[in-house]
Short mmCIF file of C-alpha atoms and ligand atoms in Angstrom, two decimals:
data_model
loop_
_atom_site.label_atom_id
_atom_site.label_comp_id
_atom_site.label_asym_id
_atom_site.label_seq_id
_atom_site.Cartn_x
_atom_site.Cartn_y
_atom_site.Cartn_z
CA MET A 14 103.27 88.76 156.69
CA THR A 15 101.69 91.85 155.14
CA TRP A 16 103.40 93.09 151.99
CA GLU A 17 103.51 96.58 150.48
CA MET A 18 103.52 97.10 146.74
CA VAL A 19 106.03 99.49 145.33
CA ILE A 20 105.35 100.70 141.75
CA GLY A 21 107.25 103.00 139.37
CA LEU A 22 105.93 103.60 135.88
CA GLU A 23 107.84 104.41 132.66
CA VAL A 24 105.51 105.92 130.02
CA HIS A 25 106.29 106.34 126.34
CA CYS A 26 104.38 109.12 124.74
CA GLU A 27 104.40 109.64 120.88
CA LEU A 28 104.42 113.42 120.18
CA ALA A 29 101.73 114.74 117.90
CA SER A 30 104.24 116.70 115.77
CA ALA A 31 103.64 117.04 112.01
CA THR A 32 106.94 115.43 111.06
CA LYS A 33 109.46 113.06 112.64
CA LEU A 34 112.23 113.87 115.13
CA PHE A 35 115.13 114.19 112.95
CA CYS A 36 113.73 114.33 109.28
CA GLY A 37 110.82 115.75 107.37
CA CYS A 38 108.86 112.60 106.99
CA ARG A 39 105.15 112.68 107.97
CA ASN A 40 104.37 111.50 111.47
CA ALA A 41 101.17 109.73 111.03
CA PHE A 42 99.49 106.54 112.35
CA GLY A 43 97.93 104.00 110.08
CA ASP A 44 99.38 104.94 106.68
CA GLU A 45 100.44 102.39 104.11
CA PRO A 46 103.58 100.70 105.49
CA ASN A 47 106.93 102.09 104.50
CA THR A 48 105.58 105.22 102.75
CA ASN A 49 106.78 107.82 105.34
CA ILE A 50 110.43 107.10 105.18
CA CYS A 51 113.69 108.65 103.94
CA PRO A 52 117.45 108.10 104.15
CA ILE A 53 117.51 109.68 107.62
CA CYS A 54 114.95 107.59 109.42
CA LEU A 55 116.22 104.56 107.58
CA GLY A 56 119.71 105.39 108.83
CA LEU A 57 121.35 105.11 105.44
CA PRO A 58 125.10 105.86 105.46
CA GLY A 59 125.92 109.49 105.30
CA SER A 60 122.46 110.87 106.28
CA LEU A 61 122.41 113.50 109.10
CA PRO A 62 119.75 114.10 111.75
CA VAL A 63 118.30 117.59 112.13
CA LEU A 64 116.33 118.23 115.40
CA ASN A 65 112.66 119.05 115.01
CA ALA A 66 111.86 122.27 116.93
CA GLN A 67 108.05 121.55 117.15
CA ALA A 68 108.90 118.24 118.87
CA VAL A 69 111.21 119.94 121.36
CA GLU A 70 108.54 122.42 122.15
CA LEU A 71 105.99 119.67 122.88
CA ALA A 72 108.48 117.96 125.09
CA MET A 73 109.10 121.18 126.92
CA ARG A 74 105.32 121.56 127.37
CA ILE A 75 105.26 118.09 129.00
CA GLY A 76 108.15 118.98 131.32
CA THR A 77 106.45 122.24 132.21
CA ALA A 78 103.04 120.50 132.91
CA LEU A 79 104.84 118.03 135.14
CA HIS A 80 106.67 120.76 137.13
CA CYS A 81 110.06 119.60 135.91
CA GLU A 82 113.15 121.76 135.50
CA ILE A 83 113.90 122.21 131.88
CA ARG A 84 117.70 121.81 131.57
CA PRO A 85 120.56 121.91 129.09
CA SER A 86 120.46 118.50 127.56
CA SER A 87 122.15 116.32 124.93
CA PHE A 88 121.42 113.31 122.78
CA ALA A 89 123.18 109.92 122.91
CA ARG A 90 123.28 106.79 120.85
CA LYS A 91 121.75 103.69 122.45
CA ASN A 92 123.40 100.80 120.61
CA TYR A 93 121.69 97.48 119.91
CA PHE A 94 120.80 95.43 116.95
CA TYR A 95 117.19 94.60 116.23
CA PRO A 96 115.43 94.74 112.76
CA ASP A 97 112.87 97.31 113.82
CA GLN A 98 115.69 99.81 113.84
CA ALA A 99 117.60 100.05 110.67
CA LYS A 100 120.63 102.00 111.90
CA ASP A 101 121.42 99.66 114.75
CA TYR A 102 121.24 102.45 117.37
CA GLN A 103 118.45 104.67 118.75
CA ILE A 104 118.98 108.35 119.35
CA SER A 105 117.87 108.99 122.88
CA GLN A 106 118.75 111.26 125.80
CA TYR A 107 120.80 109.55 128.51
CA ASP A 108 122.67 111.37 131.30
CA GLU A 109 121.39 114.84 130.31
CA PRO A 110 117.56 114.67 129.88
CA LEU A 111 115.60 117.79 128.83
CA ASN A 112 113.17 117.56 131.81
CA ALA A 113 114.04 116.46 135.27
CA GLY A 114 112.85 116.50 138.86
CA GLY A 115 109.07 117.13 138.64
CA TRP A 116 105.81 115.71 140.00
CA LEU A 117 102.34 114.85 139.07
CA GLU A 118 99.39 115.32 141.50
CA LEU A 119 96.64 112.70 141.48
CA PRO A 120 93.03 113.92 141.83
CA ASP A 121 93.02 112.89 145.42
CA GLY A 122 96.06 115.24 146.08
CA PHE A 123 98.76 112.51 146.35
CA ARG A 124 101.90 113.50 144.55
CA VAL A 125 103.98 111.11 142.47
CA GLY A 126 107.55 112.22 141.80
CA VAL A 127 108.64 112.44 138.11
CA THR A 128 112.33 111.51 137.78
CA ARG A 129 112.79 112.64 134.20
CA ALA A 130 111.01 113.17 130.96
CA HIS A 131 113.52 112.82 128.05
CA MET A 132 113.28 112.79 124.18
CA GLU A 133 114.03 109.85 122.01
CA GLU A 134 113.03 108.44 118.60
CA ASP A 135 110.51 105.55 118.17
CA THR A 136 111.48 102.43 116.33
CA GLY A 137 109.79 100.77 113.50
CA LYS A 138 107.04 98.19 113.89
CA LEU A 139 107.52 94.44 113.48
CA THR A 140 104.58 92.17 112.62
CA HIS A 141 105.13 88.48 113.27
CA VAL A 142 103.24 86.58 110.65
CA GLY A 143 102.00 83.11 111.60
CA GLU A 144 99.78 81.34 114.22
CA GLY A 145 99.21 83.52 117.23
CA GLY A 146 101.10 86.56 115.92
CA ARG A 147 103.79 85.85 118.54
CA ILE A 148 107.48 85.71 117.64
CA ASN A 149 107.92 82.03 118.68
CA SER A 150 105.28 80.72 116.29
CA ALA A 151 105.98 83.09 113.33
CA HIS A 152 106.91 82.11 109.82
CA HIS A 153 108.41 85.39 109.04
CA ALA A 154 108.23 89.11 110.13
CA LEU A 155 107.24 92.19 108.33
CA VAL A 156 108.76 95.52 109.13
CA ASP A 157 107.22 98.95 108.76
CA TYR A 158 109.56 101.89 109.24
CA ASN A 159 106.84 104.57 109.14
CA ARG A 160 107.07 104.76 113.00
CA SER A 161 110.88 104.77 112.89
CA GLY A 162 111.99 108.25 114.03
CA VAL A 163 108.62 109.40 115.39
CA PRO A 164 109.31 111.60 118.39
CA LEU A 165 108.79 110.19 121.90
CA VAL A 166 109.02 111.46 125.33
CA GLU A 167 109.76 108.90 127.96
CA ILE A 168 108.30 109.90 131.39
CA VAL A 169 109.91 108.03 134.36
CA SER A 170 108.30 108.15 137.69
CA GLU A 171 109.84 107.65 141.09
CA PRO A 172 108.75 104.39 142.75
CA ASP A 173 106.13 106.32 144.71
CA MET A 174 102.96 104.41 143.96
CA ARG A 175 101.63 101.77 146.47
CA SER A 176 98.68 100.04 144.75
CA SER A 177 97.39 99.19 141.28
CA ALA A 178 94.60 101.82 141.67
CA GLN A 179 97.13 104.52 142.26
CA ALA A 180 99.06 103.37 139.20
CA ARG A 181 95.90 103.54 137.12
CA ASP A 182 95.14 106.99 138.51
CA TYR A 183 98.66 108.13 137.61
CA ALA A 184 98.47 106.87 134.16
CA ALA A 185 94.97 108.31 133.61
CA GLU A 186 96.05 111.73 134.89
CA LEU A 187 99.17 111.76 132.87
CA ARG A 188 97.11 110.89 129.77
CA GLY A 189 94.94 113.78 130.52
CA ILE A 190 97.87 116.10 130.94
CA LEU A 191 99.50 114.85 127.61
CA MET A 192 96.23 115.51 125.80
CA ALA A 193 95.81 118.99 127.47
CA THR A 194 99.32 120.09 126.50
CA GLY A 195 98.59 119.07 122.88
CA ALA A 196 101.67 116.85 122.95
CA SER A 197 99.71 113.68 122.29
CA ASP A 198 96.33 112.34 121.25
CA GLY A 199 96.63 109.97 124.26
CA ARG A 200 95.34 106.99 122.28
CA MET A 201 96.71 103.98 124.22
CA GLU A 202 95.08 101.51 121.76
CA GLU A 203 97.07 102.97 118.85
CA GLY A 204 100.27 103.00 120.94
CA SER A 205 100.44 106.78 121.31
CA MET A 206 100.91 106.13 124.97
CA ARG A 207 102.58 102.94 126.23
CA VAL A 208 103.15 102.04 129.86
CA ASP A 209 105.85 99.84 131.39
CA ALA A 210 105.25 99.02 135.07
CA ASN A 211 108.00 98.26 137.58
CA VAL A 212 106.63 96.16 140.54
CA SER A 213 108.28 94.94 143.71
CA LEU A 214 107.09 94.00 147.17
CA ARG A 215 108.53 94.75 150.61
CA PRO A 216 107.29 93.85 154.10
CA ALA A 217 104.86 96.46 155.28
CA GLY A 218 106.60 99.03 157.55
CA THR A 219 110.00 98.62 156.11
CA THR A 220 111.89 101.07 154.01
CA ALA A 221 114.34 99.20 151.74
CA PHE A 222 112.95 98.27 148.26
CA GLY A 223 112.59 94.70 147.16
CA THR A 224 113.74 93.37 143.83
CA ARG A 225 111.52 94.61 140.98
CA CYS A 226 110.20 93.17 137.73
CA GLU A 227 109.37 95.33 134.72
CA ILE A 228 106.24 94.56 132.80
CA LYS A 229 106.36 95.89 129.23
CA ASN A 230 104.08 97.56 126.93
CA LEU A 231 100.70 97.75 128.72
CA ASN A 232 98.30 99.38 126.31
CA SER A 233 95.17 100.02 128.44
CA LEU A 234 94.53 101.19 131.87
CA ARG A 235 92.69 97.93 132.52
CA SER A 236 95.77 95.86 131.42
CA LEU A 237 97.95 98.04 133.65
CA GLY A 238 95.78 97.35 136.72
CA ARG A 239 95.45 93.60 135.98
CA ALA A 240 99.09 93.14 135.23
CA ILE A 241 100.29 94.79 138.47
CA GLU A 242 97.80 92.71 140.55
CA TYR A 243 98.96 89.52 138.95
CA GLU A 244 102.67 90.37 139.32
CA ALA A 245 102.21 91.32 143.00
CA ALA A 246 100.49 88.09 143.66
CA ARG A 247 103.18 86.03 141.81
CA GLN A 248 105.95 87.89 143.81
CA MET A 249 104.12 87.27 147.10
CA ALA A 250 103.76 83.65 146.48
CA LEU A 251 107.54 83.40 145.80
CA LEU A 252 108.44 85.45 148.89
CA GLU A 253 106.10 83.58 151.20
CA SER A 254 107.56 80.25 150.16
CA GLY A 255 110.99 81.57 150.95
CA GLU A 256 112.19 82.01 147.32
CA ARG A 257 113.51 85.17 145.83
CA VAL A 258 112.29 87.40 143.07
CA ASP A 259 114.65 87.55 140.13
CA GLN A 260 114.99 90.96 138.43
CA GLU A 261 113.64 90.53 134.97
CA THR A 262 111.59 92.06 132.21
CA ARG A 263 108.25 90.31 131.71
CA HIS A 264 105.50 90.35 129.16
CA TRP A 265 101.84 90.72 129.87
CA ASP A 266 99.51 88.10 128.22
CA GLU A 267 96.16 89.86 128.12
CA ALA A 268 94.27 86.71 127.06
CA ALA A 269 95.83 84.39 129.64
CA GLY A 270 95.79 87.14 132.33
CA ARG A 271 99.36 86.57 133.49
CA THR A 272 102.95 87.98 133.07
CA GLU A 273 105.64 85.77 131.48
CA PRO A 274 109.43 86.18 131.56
CA MET A 275 110.93 87.96 128.47
CA ARG A 276 114.52 88.41 129.67
CA SER A 277 116.58 88.35 132.92
CA LYS A 278 118.97 90.94 134.19
CA GLU A 279 121.87 88.75 132.86
CA GLU A 280 120.42 88.83 129.40
CA ALA A 281 119.93 92.65 129.51
CA ASN A 282 121.76 94.54 126.78
CA ASP A 283 124.71 96.76 127.44
CA TYR A 284 123.78 99.66 125.24
CA ARG A 285 127.32 101.24 125.10
CA TYR A 286 125.75 104.77 125.27
CA PHE A 287 127.97 107.54 123.77
CA PRO A 288 127.21 111.13 122.87
CA GLU A 289 125.49 111.46 119.42
CA PRO A 290 128.23 113.11 117.35
CA ASP A 291 125.87 114.37 114.67
CA LEU A 292 123.76 116.60 116.93
CA VAL A 293 124.70 119.68 119.01
CA PRO A 294 123.49 119.95 122.65
CA LEU A 295 119.95 121.15 123.11
CA VAL A 296 119.89 124.19 125.41
CA PRO A 297 116.50 125.88 125.43
CA ASP A 298 116.94 129.54 126.66
CA ALA A 299 114.76 131.21 129.27
CA ALA A 300 112.85 133.17 126.61
CA TRP A 301 111.90 130.02 124.68
CA GLN A 302 110.83 128.25 127.86
CA GLU A 303 108.67 131.23 128.76
CA ARG A 304 107.08 131.22 125.30
CA VAL A 305 106.18 127.62 125.75
CA ARG A 306 104.70 128.12 129.22
CA ALA A 307 102.66 131.06 128.08
CA ALA A 308 101.10 129.19 125.12
CA MET A 309 99.83 126.37 127.36
CA GLY A 310 96.26 126.08 128.28
CA PRO A 311 94.88 124.90 131.65
CA MET A 312 95.76 121.46 132.75
CA PRO A 313 93.00 118.89 133.88
CA ALA A 314 93.43 119.61 137.64
CA ASP A 315 92.61 123.36 136.91
CA ARG A 316 89.77 122.41 134.58
CA ARG A 317 88.22 120.07 137.19
CA ALA A 318 88.49 122.97 139.73
CA ALA A 319 86.72 125.37 137.33
CA LEU A 320 83.99 122.95 136.69
CA SER A 321 83.57 122.05 140.37
CA ALA A 322 83.21 125.81 141.10
CA LEU A 323 79.86 125.86 139.10
CA PHE A 324 78.46 123.60 141.82
CA GLY A 325 79.53 125.64 144.82
CA ASP A 326 80.25 123.27 147.73
CA THR A 327 77.90 120.65 146.61
CA ALA A 328 80.02 118.63 144.17
CA LEU A 329 79.52 115.32 145.85
CA GLY A 330 80.73 111.82 145.10
CA ALA A 331 78.86 111.08 141.83
CA GLN A 332 79.32 114.58 140.59
CA ALA A 333 83.09 114.50 141.30
CA ASP A 334 83.36 111.32 139.12
CA GLN A 335 81.27 113.00 136.39
CA ILE A 336 83.52 116.10 136.53
CA ARG A 337 86.52 113.93 136.18
CA ALA A 338 85.13 111.94 133.27
CA VAL A 339 83.96 115.18 131.43
CA VAL A 340 87.49 116.81 131.80
CA ASP A 341 89.22 113.62 130.72
CA LEU A 342 87.09 113.61 127.62
CA GLY A 343 87.55 117.39 126.85
CA LEU A 344 83.83 117.96 127.17
CA ASP A 345 84.21 120.53 130.03
CA THR A 346 83.74 123.64 127.64
CA MET A 347 80.39 122.28 126.55
CA VAL A 348 79.23 122.04 130.14
CA GLU A 349 80.49 125.44 131.05
CA GLN A 350 78.81 127.13 128.12
CA ALA A 351 75.51 125.38 128.75
CA VAL A 352 75.64 126.56 132.37
CA GLY A 353 76.61 130.05 131.15
CA ALA A 354 73.35 129.98 129.04
CA GLY A 355 71.33 129.27 132.15
CA VAL A 356 71.00 125.47 132.04
CA PRO A 357 71.17 123.83 135.47
CA ALA A 358 74.74 122.60 136.06
CA ALA A 359 73.73 119.15 137.23
CA LEU A 360 71.66 118.53 134.03
CA ALA A 361 74.42 119.76 131.63
CA LEU A 362 77.08 117.66 133.49
CA ALA A 363 74.98 114.46 133.48
CA ARG A 364 74.18 114.73 129.71
CA ALA A 365 77.93 115.20 128.94
CA ALA A 366 79.22 112.61 131.36
CA ASN A 367 76.69 109.96 130.36
CA GLU A 368 75.10 110.44 126.92
CA LEU A 369 77.90 112.38 125.22
CA ALA A 370 80.65 110.48 126.74
CA ALA A 371 79.15 107.14 125.58
CA GLU A 372 79.50 108.40 121.98
CA GLY A 373 83.29 108.49 122.29
CA ASP A 374 85.10 110.69 119.69
CA ARG A 375 81.84 111.40 117.94
CA GLY A 376 80.54 113.01 121.09
CA ARG A 377 83.44 115.45 121.18
CA ALA A 378 82.63 116.43 117.65
CA LEU A 379 79.16 117.73 118.53
CA PRO A 380 79.15 121.53 118.08
CA ILE A 381 78.91 123.31 121.43
CA GLY A 382 75.89 125.37 120.22
CA SER A 383 74.03 122.08 119.54
CA PHE A 384 74.80 120.70 122.96
CA VAL A 385 73.62 123.98 124.59
CA THR A 386 70.33 124.14 122.65
CA LEU A 387 69.59 120.48 123.60
CA VAL A 388 70.14 120.78 127.28
CA GLU A 389 68.25 124.09 127.19
CA MET A 390 65.21 122.44 125.54
CA GLU A 391 65.25 119.70 128.19
CA ALA A 392 65.71 122.22 131.07
CA LYS A 393 62.65 124.17 129.80
CA GLY A 394 60.56 121.13 129.57
CA GLU A 395 60.22 121.22 125.84
CA LEU A 396 61.75 117.72 125.79
CA SER A 397 61.46 114.83 128.23
CA ALA A 398 64.64 113.31 129.38
CA THR A 399 64.16 110.26 127.13
CA GLN A 400 63.40 112.52 124.15
CA ALA A 401 66.40 114.69 124.94
CA LYS A 402 68.65 111.67 124.90
CA ALA A 403 67.27 110.48 121.63
CA VAL A 404 67.68 113.89 119.99
CA LEU A 405 71.20 114.07 121.33
CA ARG A 406 72.07 110.67 119.73
CA ALA A 407 70.65 111.91 116.39
CA ALA A 408 72.58 115.21 116.68
CA VAL A 409 75.79 113.38 117.34
CA ALA A 410 75.19 111.08 114.36
CA ASP A 411 74.83 114.13 112.09
CA VAL A 412 76.50 117.14 113.59
CA GLU A 413 75.45 119.34 110.74
CA ARG A 414 71.77 119.15 111.84
CA ASP A 415 70.06 121.58 114.16
CA PRO A 416 68.70 119.81 117.33
CA ARG A 417 65.46 121.83 117.18
CA GLN A 418 64.89 120.62 113.69
CA LEU A 419 65.81 117.07 114.66
CA ALA A 420 63.41 117.15 117.68
CA ARG A 421 60.60 118.36 115.36
CA GLU A 422 61.25 115.68 112.78
CA MET A 423 61.21 113.10 115.54
CA GLY A 424 57.79 114.42 116.59
CA PHE A 425 59.15 115.49 119.97
CA GLU A 426 58.08 119.11 119.90
CA ALA A 427 54.60 120.52 120.15
CA LEU A 428 54.19 122.64 117.07
CA GLY A 429 53.81 126.30 117.99
CA ALA A 430 52.72 128.88 115.34
CA ASP A 431 56.46 129.87 114.77
CA THR A 432 57.49 126.31 114.19
CA LEU A 433 54.58 125.68 111.92
CA ALA A 434 55.39 128.64 109.77
CA THR A 435 59.06 127.53 109.57
CA ALA A 436 58.01 124.08 108.57
CA VAL A 437 55.84 125.43 105.75
CA ALA A 438 58.64 127.80 104.60
CA ASP A 439 61.11 124.93 104.63
CA VAL A 440 58.80 122.90 102.44
CA ILE A 441 58.16 125.75 100.09
CA ALA A 442 61.88 126.43 99.74
CA ALA A 443 62.42 122.65 98.87
CA HIS A 444 59.83 122.67 96.14
CA PRO A 445 59.98 125.95 94.23
CA ASP A 446 58.36 124.65 90.98
CA GLU A 447 55.26 123.36 92.79
CA TRP A 448 55.09 126.63 94.66
CA ALA A 449 55.15 128.63 91.51
CA ARG A 450 52.30 126.63 90.17
CA TYR A 451 50.27 127.18 93.40
CA MET A 452 50.96 130.86 93.31
CA SER A 453 49.77 131.07 89.75
CA GLY A 454 46.36 129.60 90.69
CA GLU A 455 46.71 125.89 90.81
CA ASP A 456 44.73 125.45 94.08
CA LYS A 457 44.87 121.68 94.02
CA LEU A 458 48.64 121.93 94.99
CA ALA A 459 47.59 123.06 98.45
CA GLY A 460 46.95 119.36 99.26
CA TYR A 461 50.44 118.52 98.02
CA PHE A 462 52.04 121.12 100.32
CA ILE A 463 49.88 120.05 103.31
CA ASN A 464 51.08 116.39 102.78
CA GLU A 465 54.76 117.50 102.56
CA VAL A 466 54.44 119.47 105.79
CA MET A 467 52.74 116.56 107.58
CA THR A 468 55.64 114.38 106.62
CA ALA A 469 58.27 116.91 107.56
CA THR A 470 56.53 117.44 111.02
CA ALA A 471 55.86 113.66 111.66
CA ASN A 472 52.15 114.55 111.58
CA LYS A 473 52.44 117.07 114.30
CA ALA A 474 51.04 119.98 112.28
CA ASN A 475 47.35 120.71 112.07
CA GLY A 476 46.19 120.45 108.46
CA LYS A 477 43.82 123.35 108.61
CA GLU A 478 46.47 125.66 110.03
CA VAL A 479 48.85 124.62 107.31
CA ALA A 480 46.19 125.42 104.70
CA ALA A 481 45.53 128.82 106.30
CA GLU A 482 49.25 129.53 106.32
CA LEU A 483 49.57 128.66 102.57
CA ARG A 484 46.60 131.02 101.77
CA ARG A 485 48.28 133.75 103.89
CA LEU A 486 51.43 133.43 101.90
CA ARG A 487 49.64 133.54 98.59
CA ASP A 488 47.23 136.41 99.26
P1 ADP B 524 116.18 101.31 134.24
O1 ADP B 524 117.12 102.26 133.84
O2 ADP B 524 116.59 99.96 134.35
O3 ADP B 524 114.88 101.48 133.54
P2 ADP B 524 115.55 103.01 136.50
O4 ADP B 524 116.31 103.15 137.74
O5 ADP B 524 115.52 104.06 135.59
O6 ADP B 524 115.81 101.67 135.81
O7 ADP B 524 114.04 102.69 136.97
C1 ADP B 524 113.02 102.50 136.16
C2 ADP B 524 111.68 102.57 136.86
O8 ADP B 524 111.67 101.60 137.90
C3 ADP B 524 111.43 103.85 137.51
O9 ADP B 524 110.08 104.24 137.16
C4 ADP B 524 111.52 103.60 138.98
O10 ADP B 524 110.61 104.39 139.74
C5 ADP B 524 111.13 102.14 139.12
N1 ADP B 524 111.73 101.30 140.15
C6 ADP B 524 113.08 101.46 140.59
N2 ADP B 524 113.18 100.60 141.60
C7 ADP B 524 112.04 100.12 141.90
C8 ADP B 524 111.52 99.09 142.90
N3 ADP B 524 112.34 98.52 143.76
N4 ADP B 524 110.26 98.74 142.83
C9 ADP B 524 109.43 99.29 141.86
N5 ADP B 524 109.85 100.18 141.01
C10 ADP B 524 111.10 100.56 140.97
MG1 MG B 525 114.13 102.59 131.75
ZN1 ZN B 526 112.44 110.26 107.27
#
């Protein structure tokens, strides 16, 4: 029998707001544990939540980018006991989510339905201390409430995806959208974006859904793909041997490369949701929605289209991949400006998609002007490809430095008259006392300056020319 995979994803996104969802505590990753806390996010008796307008706005941006309807909504208490949540309930949205009924288009044009994108608060973080770091082998647990009350949006997809590749594409595109809206930094490894995958199988050609399992907390695209593949194979083995799949929540063990049961449907909590009595309904009016929409920049799909347009009809396979990578990394403005300055598009794109991308966050911090200068120098033949890549690495390592100067120091640039004059002037500026002595007749200091210029230019300068330049400046 041939089986078809059915996949729906639930993605939790931490919003990049300055403060938490219901209090004024700092929303920051990596601070000293239990320093960003107060009676509200600790749920102390008598404290009252106050909704954070910036977080609502970021959530509305997400809804808008996902083509959702932004609706009158309300908050509810999701009741359960767990030590990562001091007040024994989590404030979430339940039957009235802020955003509903949207879609996300994958780069190949396939549309995945978005059921809802609702707001809720994050829980604290438990660390299990002991061998393996897992709960079963722990001596004790530490709890950090800094994350408790951090605003989240949970984006629930329709069960529209049919392969692990499609699920990865969806998560990657969603990550790009979350970053483009400014709602999130998209850092999966820091938990800013966490993915749960629901997976089921059905005989190919049939329409009824099979029983699903939910795999929790996948924190990289690679884990997402591997976990889905493993889970589909596990379910297929069960179904082919005549057994049934039990609906359950499973955990992905990255090191072992398999999913393991966490809890069955029978063990599932009954959360006893009820309306949060301390918060009024959230009803964003049309004017607010319009302001949010107007403040949003272009989404990744628009930015890919803009970049592709620089290639006319010739953006072929490899270039399409490069365009995707460059937009994902937010390097598209660099490429566009370089092309605007007259650099061939393919060269600018290649340097951004390969060399700059390889530098990660540091690559993004390179000033646009430095990038443009660099590819211009390469395009004009002032630098070979190998030299250009080396200078690019150096420019990324020290973003304050001018690439021309770096190229000179690395000995990659033929010294023209202008460059030589600049090098001499730089050395003079750096040694004002020696220069004063030379000017007042201490001729032997010419040798000193020639040496300095030679060092500064990695021996590219012609000593006689330097001497002539020094005399010209003195006379
Ligand atoms: P819950 O409230 O238990 O999380 P939902 O109905 O909200 O359940 O569905 C959660 C996710 O599971 C959604 O992303 C949905 O698309 C997906 N899903 C639902 N049914 C299936 C199925 N049979 N196979 C795969 N995914 C499914
Ligand atoms: Mg759910
Ligand atoms: Zn607080």
